[in-house]
Amino acid sequence: DTAVSQTPKYLVTQMGNDKSIKCEQNLGHDTMYWYKQDSKKFLKIMFSYNNKELIINETVPNRFSPKSPDKAHLNLHINSLELGDSAVYFCASSQDYTSGNEQFFGPGTRLTVL
Amino acid sequence: QQQVKQSPQSLIVQKGGISIINCAYENTAFDYFPWYQQFPGKGPALLIAIRPDVSEKKEGRFTISFNKSAKQFSLHIMDSQPGDSATYFCAADRLGSARQLTFGSGTQLTVLP
């Protein structure tokens, strides 16, 4: 059983297109996150949601819009893709957003913008 | 502004040796320090974590040493094995508030057989 799953695993697209990445967790966690890992493997948080409500929104361009239809899902929609958006995007979840509970990461989605 | 600085960027160790990765943080509000292990093509996975009320935490071959006054913490991997070859990230967070893990830049560890 996969705890945190993401689709697709690979995404290759042209500049200017709009794309979405889906994330689902079956751990019963309340909090979900999106992270971006750049080509140098640097990991940075983008968003966090708790029970479908936005908690953290880092300085991410408005072209990125997360959507949480329920607490088990957090999708990431990206408009007008740019070359600099190429990265690996990780979804993660944790029991809640205030304690030191472990964050469980998904396998990642490698986005390549041509 | 990089709030968590990690070194070295890469590390090569012989099988059976000790691997040491160091991190330093700036924000004194941080009070939770996890280490994550990432294998190629996979997401990071929690390896071990420490809170600043203790100076050391050990789990099997993995030990975190924490120096609050110096604002530094390190990961020691004893008896390193080829299967330990991965990228290791230190991180820092503030408990009791909206969690926002701040990661170090990562260390690529290679353990030679």
GROMACS .gro file of C-alpha atoms in nm:
model
  227
    1ASP     CA    1   0.000   0.000   0.000
    2THR     CA    2   0.144   0.331  -0.108
    3ALA     CA    3   0.118   0.590   0.168
    4VAL     CA    4   0.162   0.904  -0.045
    5SER     CA    5   0.117   0.867  -0.419
    6GLN     CA    6   0.167   1.116  -0.700
    7THR     CA    7   0.072   1.114  -1.064
    8PRO     CA    8   0.227   1.142  -1.308
    9LYS     CA    9   0.581   1.037  -1.221
   10TYR     CA   10   0.720   1.213  -1.526
   11LEU     CA   11   0.579   1.514  -1.707
   12VAL     CA   12   0.735   1.666  -2.018
   13THR     CA   13   0.566   1.968  -2.168
   14GLN     CA   14   0.620   2.280  -2.372
   15MET     CA   15   0.667   2.626  -2.232
   16GLY     CA   16   0.338   2.811  -2.192
   17ASN     CA   17   0.128   2.501  -2.132
   18ASP     CA   18  -0.087   2.435  -1.824
   19LYS     CA   19  -0.038   2.111  -1.631
   20SER     CA   20  -0.154   1.945  -1.311
   21ILE     CA   21   0.006   1.704  -1.065
   22LYS     CA   22  -0.213   1.494  -0.840
   23CYS     CA   23  -0.135   1.373  -0.489
   24GLU     CA   24  -0.320   1.135  -0.262
   25GLN     CA   25  -0.240   1.005   0.086
   26ASN     CA   26  -0.404   0.707   0.255
   27LEU     CA   27  -0.254   0.768   0.599
   28GLY     CA   28  -0.550   0.960   0.739
   29HIS     CA   29  -0.331   1.266   0.790
   30ASP     CA   30  -0.473   1.615   0.825
   31THR     CA   31  -0.187   1.808   0.664
   32MET     CA   32  -0.043   1.791   0.316
   33TYR     CA   33   0.244   1.977   0.150
   34TRP     CA   34   0.405   2.053  -0.183
   35TYR     CA   35   0.783   2.083  -0.209
   36LYS     CA   36   1.002   2.174  -0.505
   37GLN     CA   37   1.344   2.011  -0.550
   38ASP     CA   38   1.563   2.192  -0.800
   39SER     CA   39   1.843   2.055  -1.015
   40LYS     CA   40   2.089   2.094  -0.727
   41LYS     CA   41   1.856   1.885  -0.507
   42PHE     CA   42   1.764   2.181  -0.290
   43LEU     CA   43   1.424   2.119  -0.128
   44LYS     CA   44   1.191   2.407  -0.056
   45ILE     CA   45   0.837   2.410   0.071
   46MET     CA   46   0.577   2.567  -0.155
   47PHE     CA   47   0.243   2.514   0.017
   48SER     CA   48   0.084   2.336   0.307
   49TYR     CA   49  -0.282   2.257   0.363
   50ASN     CA   50  -0.453   2.145   0.682
   51ASN     CA   51  -0.798   1.991   0.648
   52LYS     CA   52  -0.834   2.149   0.305
   53GLU     CA   53  -0.736   2.495   0.428
   54LEU     CA   54  -0.423   2.676   0.312
   55ILE     CA   55  -0.174   2.716   0.597
   56ILE     CA   56   0.150   2.810   0.428
   57ASN     CA   57   0.200   2.979   0.096
   58GLU     CA   58   0.564   3.054   0.033
   59THR     CA   59   0.672   3.309  -0.223
   60VAL     CA   60   0.550   3.103  -0.513
   61PRO     CA   61   0.434   3.264  -0.840
   62ASN     CA   62   0.059   3.296  -0.882
   63ARG     CA   63   0.088   3.056  -1.174
   64PHE     CA   64   0.100   2.779  -0.913
   65SER     CA   65  -0.238   2.702  -0.759
   66PRO     CA   66  -0.290   2.417  -0.515
   67LYS     CA   67  -0.632   2.264  -0.471
   68SER     CA   68  -0.746   2.033  -0.195
   69PRO     CA   69  -1.084   1.870  -0.270
   70ASP     CA   70  -1.062   1.675   0.056
   71LYS     CA   71  -0.798   1.618   0.319
   72ALA     CA   72  -0.663   1.309   0.141
   73HIS     CA   73  -0.588   1.494  -0.182
   74LEU     CA   74  -0.376   1.794  -0.270
   75ASN     CA   75  -0.332   1.873  -0.636
   76LEU     CA   76  -0.098   2.127  -0.792
   77HIS     CA   77  -0.197   2.315  -1.104
   78ILE     CA   78   0.062   2.517  -1.291
   79ASN     CA   79  -0.034   2.774  -1.554
   80SER     CA   80   0.184   2.914  -1.830
   81LEU     CA   81   0.477   2.686  -1.759
   82GLU     CA   82   0.826   2.837  -1.776
   83LEU     CA   83   1.167   2.677  -1.823
   84GLY     CA   84   1.252   2.754  -1.459
   85ASP     CA   85   0.963   2.540  -1.342
   86SER     CA   86   1.157   2.229  -1.440
   87ALA     CA   87   1.218   2.041  -1.116
   88VAL     CA   88   1.102   1.747  -0.912
   89TYR     CA   89   0.786   1.820  -0.716
   90PHE     CA   90   0.718   1.625  -0.399
   91CYS     CA   91   0.394   1.591  -0.215
   92ALA     CA   92   0.408   1.507   0.157
   93SER     CA   93   0.172   1.458   0.446
   94SER     CA   94   0.185   1.462   0.826
   95GLN     CA   95  -0.055   1.391   1.110
   96ASP     CA   96  -0.105   1.760   1.175
   97TYR     CA   97   0.076   2.086   1.117
   98THR     CA   98   0.186   2.187   1.464
   99SER     CA   99   0.365   1.893   1.623
  100GLY     CA  100   0.690   1.723   1.538
  101ASN     CA  101   0.523   1.435   1.359
  102GLU     CA  102   0.701   1.278   1.066
  103GLN     CA  103   0.636   1.407   0.718
  104PHE     CA  104   0.587   1.128   0.466
  105PHE     CA  105   0.695   1.213   0.112
  106GLY     CA  106   0.559   1.083  -0.214
  107PRO     CA  107   0.787   0.947  -0.491
  108GLY     CA  108   0.800   1.280  -0.673
  109THR     CA  109   0.698   1.411  -1.014
  110ARG     CA  110   0.979   1.511  -1.247
  111LEU     CA  111   0.859   1.806  -1.453
  112THR     CA  112   1.056   1.902  -1.761
  113VAL     CA  113   0.958   2.217  -1.947
  114LEU     CA  114   1.098   2.241  -2.301
  115GLN     CA  115   1.907   3.355   0.279
  116GLN     CA  116   1.997   2.998   0.364
  117GLN     CA  117   1.888   2.932   0.719
  118VAL     CA  118   2.035   2.582   0.740
  119LYS     CA  119   2.385   2.530   0.603
  120GLN     CA  120   2.498   2.174   0.534
  121SER     CA  121   2.842   2.033   0.459
  122PRO     CA  122   3.005   1.859   0.289
  123GLN     CA  123   2.825   1.861  -0.044
  124SER     CA  124   2.957   1.514  -0.119
  125LEU     CA  125   3.126   1.246   0.088
  126ILE     CA  126   3.299   0.923  -0.007
  127VAL     CA  127   3.360   0.667   0.267
  128GLN     CA  128   3.493   0.315   0.269
  129LYS     CA  129   3.267   0.035   0.387
  130GLY     CA  130   3.288   0.010   0.764
  131GLY     CA  131   3.399   0.369   0.805
  132ILE     CA  132   3.226   0.657   0.981
  133SER     CA  133   3.031   0.912   0.778
  134ILE     CA  134   2.989   1.257   0.932
  135ILE     CA  135   2.763   1.528   0.794
  136ASN     CA  136   2.738   1.868   0.957
  137CYS     CA  137   2.468   2.132   0.969
  138ALA     CA  138   2.445   2.480   1.118
  139TYR     CA  139   2.135   2.690   1.165
  140GLU     CA  140   2.074   3.057   1.223
  141ASN     CA  141   1.720   3.085   1.357
  142THR     CA  142   1.718   3.023   1.733
  143ALA     CA  143   1.343   2.961   1.714
  144PHE     CA  144   1.410   2.623   1.552
  145ASP     CA  145   1.342   2.343   1.798
  146TYR     CA  146   1.312   2.029   1.589
  147PHE     CA  147   1.595   1.890   1.379
  148PRO     CA  148   1.525   1.590   1.155
  149TRP     CA  149   1.751   1.416   0.908
  150TYR     CA  150   1.609   1.278   0.587
  151GLN     CA  151   1.753   1.012   0.358
  152GLN     CA  152   1.677   1.018  -0.014
  153PHE     CA  153   1.758   0.742  -0.261
  154PRO     CA  154   1.764   0.817  -0.636
  155GLY     CA  155   1.415   0.841  -0.781
  156LYS     CA  156   1.251   0.836  -0.440
  157GLY     CA  157   1.114   1.090  -0.200
  158PRO     CA  158   1.298   1.183   0.119
  159ALA     CA  159   1.230   0.960   0.420
  160LEU     CA  160   1.278   1.050   0.784
  161LEU     CA  161   1.588   0.886   0.926
  162ILE     CA  162   1.622   1.028   1.275
  163ALA     CA  163   1.526   1.350   1.455
  164ILE     CA  164   1.629   1.538   1.767
  165ARG     CA  165   1.492   1.815   1.987
  166PRO     CA  166   1.728   2.062   2.159
  167ASP     CA  167   1.659   1.932   2.511
  168VAL     CA  168   1.908   1.650   2.445
  169SER     CA  169   2.262   1.662   2.309
  170GLU     CA  170   2.264   1.324   2.138
  171LYS     CA  171   2.023   1.071   1.997
  172LYS     CA  172   2.116   0.728   1.868
  173GLU     CA  173   1.917   0.485   1.657
  174GLY     CA  174   2.112   0.183   1.547
  175ARG     CA  175   2.412   0.297   1.344
  176PHE     CA  176   2.281   0.654   1.315
  177THR     CA  177   2.355   0.921   1.576
  178ILE     CA  178   2.265   1.289   1.588
  179SER     CA  179   2.489   1.515   1.793
  180PHE     CA  180   2.344   1.852   1.885
  181ASN     CA  181   2.526   2.163   2.011
  182LYS     CA  182   2.269   2.426   2.103
  183SER     CA  183   2.516   2.700   2.194
  184ALA     CA  184   2.698   2.664   1.864
  185LYS     CA  185   2.372   2.618   1.673
  186GLN     CA  186   2.513   2.309   1.506
  187PHE     CA  187   2.408   1.948   1.468
  188SER     CA  188   2.558   1.654   1.289
  189LEU     CA  189   2.474   1.307   1.167
  190HIS     CA  190   2.716   1.023   1.230
  191ILE     CA  191   2.676   0.695   1.044
  192MET     CA  192   2.880   0.423   1.207
  193ASP     CA  193   2.997   0.115   1.017
  194SER     CA  194   2.883   0.273   0.689
  195GLN     CA  195   2.748   0.027   0.432
  196PRO     CA  196   2.709   0.052   0.052
  197GLY     CA  197   2.332   0.049   0.109
  198ASP     CA  198   2.371   0.378   0.298
  199SER     CA  199   2.471   0.548  -0.028
  200ALA     CA  200   2.209   0.819  -0.072
  201THR     CA  201   2.157   1.192  -0.034
  202TYR     CA  202   2.114   1.310   0.323
  203PHE     CA  203   1.933   1.628   0.418
  204CYS     CA  204   1.932   1.798   0.752
  205ALA     CA  205   1.634   2.015   0.831
  206ALA     CA  206   1.499   2.244   1.100
  207ASP     CA  207   1.149   2.335   1.210
  208ARG     CA  208   0.956   2.520   1.477
  209LEU     CA  209   0.715   2.313   1.681
  210GLY     CA  210   0.387   2.458   1.798
  211SER     CA  211   0.338   2.671   1.492
  212ALA     CA  212   0.255   2.612   1.128
  213ARG     CA  213   0.525   2.368   1.034
  214GLN     CA  214   0.770   2.477   0.773
  215LEU     CA  215   1.064   2.242   0.735
  216THR     CA  216   1.375   2.430   0.623
  217PHE     CA  217   1.616   2.194   0.453
  218GLY     CA  218   1.991   2.201   0.417
  219SER     CA  219   2.140   2.169   0.070
  220GLY     CA  220   2.201   1.795   0.094
  221THR     CA  221   2.505   1.566   0.109
  222GLN     CA  222   2.561   1.298  -0.150
  223LEU     CA  223   2.710   1.001   0.041
  224THR     CA  224   2.885   0.722  -0.145
  225VAL     CA  225   3.003   0.420   0.052
  226LEU     CA  226   3.256   0.215  -0.139
  227PRO     CA  227   3.245  -0.166  -0.104
   0.00000   0.00000   0.00000
